[in-house]
């Protein structure tokens, strides 16, 4: 198991970072849309 992680560390890190960017982007868009709606009202 450890050897698997060592061999694929770059791939695993890439997937984790990619997932975090997507989730962060969704979170940011949701909150920026909420603040824009408040301004419109």
Backbone as numpy.savetxt, mean C-alpha at the origin, in Angstrom:
# Nx Ny Nz CAx CAy CAz Cx Cy Cz
12.65 -23.58 5.23 11.81 -22.38 5.23 12.69 -21.12 5.23
13.72 -21.14 6.07 14.62 -19.98 6.14 15.34 -19.76 4.82
15.77 -20.87 4.20 16.45 -20.77 2.91 15.51 -20.18 1.85
14.25 -20.57 1.91 13.26 -20.05 0.97 13.14 -18.53 1.12
13.05 -18.07 2.38 12.95 -16.63 2.61 14.20 -15.91 2.15
15.37 -16.53 2.40 16.63 -15.88 2.01 16.71 -15.77 0.49
16.29 -16.80 -0.22 16.35 -16.80 -1.68 15.36 -15.81 -2.28
14.21 -15.67 -1.66 13.13 -14.85 -2.23 12.89 -13.55 -1.48
13.91 -13.12 -0.72 13.73 -11.92 0.12 13.37 -10.70 -0.73
14.06 -10.53 -1.85 13.78 -9.38 -2.72 12.35 -9.43 -3.25
11.91 -10.60 -3.66 10.56 -10.77 -4.20 9.52 -10.50 -3.11
9.75 -11.06 -1.92 8.81 -10.88 -0.81 8.74 -9.40 -0.42
9.90 -8.76 -0.31 9.91 -7.33 0.03 9.19 -6.52 -1.04
9.42 -6.86 -2.29 8.76 -6.15 -3.38 7.25 -6.27 -3.29
6.76 -7.47 -3.00 5.31 -7.68 -2.88 4.75 -6.89 -1.71
5.47 -6.93 -0.57 5.01 -6.21 0.63 4.96 -4.71 0.37
6.02 -4.18 -0.23 6.06 -2.74 -0.52 4.98 -2.36 -1.52
4.79 -3.20 -2.55 3.77 -2.96 -3.57 2.38 -2.93 -2.92
2.10 -3.90 -2.06 0.82 -3.96 -1.36 0.62 -2.75 -0.47
1.67 -2.33 0.22 1.57 -1.17 1.11 1.30 0.09 0.29
1.93 0.22 -0.88 1.69 1.39 -1.73 0.24 1.42 -2.21
-0.28 0.27 -2.61 -1.67 0.21 -3.08 -2.63 0.59 -1.96
-2.43 -0.03 -0.79 -3.31 0.27 0.35 -3.18 1.73 0.76
-1.97 2.24 0.78 -1.74 3.65 1.12 -2.41 4.57 0.11
-2.34 4.21 -1.16 -2.98 5.02 -2.20 -4.49 5.03 -2.06
-5.07 3.88 -1.79 -6.52 3.80 -1.60 -6.93 4.64 -0.39
-6.20 4.49 0.71 -6.48 5.23 1.94 -6.40 6.74 1.67
-5.35 7.16 0.96 -5.16 8.58 0.66 -6.31 9.12 -0.20
-6.69 8.37 -1.23 -7.77 8.81 -2.12 -9.08 8.94 -1.35
-9.39 7.94 -0.52 -10.63 7.98 0.26 -10.67 9.24 1.12
-9.56 9.55 1.79 -9.56 10.69 2.71 -9.54 12.01 1.95
-8.86 12.07 0.83 -8.84 13.32 0.07 -10.23 13.57 -0.54
-10.95 12.52 -0.94 -12.30 12.68 -1.45 -13.23 13.17 -0.35
-13.09 12.64 0.86 -13.92 13.09 1.98 -13.71 14.57 2.24
-12.48 15.03 2.23 -12.22 16.44 2.52 -12.74 17.32 1.39
-12.70 16.85 0.15 -13.22 17.62 -0.97 -14.75 17.73 -0.86
-15.41 16.66 -0.45 -16.87 16.69 -0.30 -17.28 17.69 0.76
-16.52 17.76 1.85 -16.83 18.71 2.92 -16.72 20.14 2.40
-15.73 20.39 1.56 -15.55 21.73 1.01 -16.76 22.09 0.11
-17.23 21.14 -0.69 -18.36 21.38 -1.58 -19.62 21.70 -0.78
-19.85 20.96 0.28 -21.04 21.21 1.10 -20.88 22.52 1.84
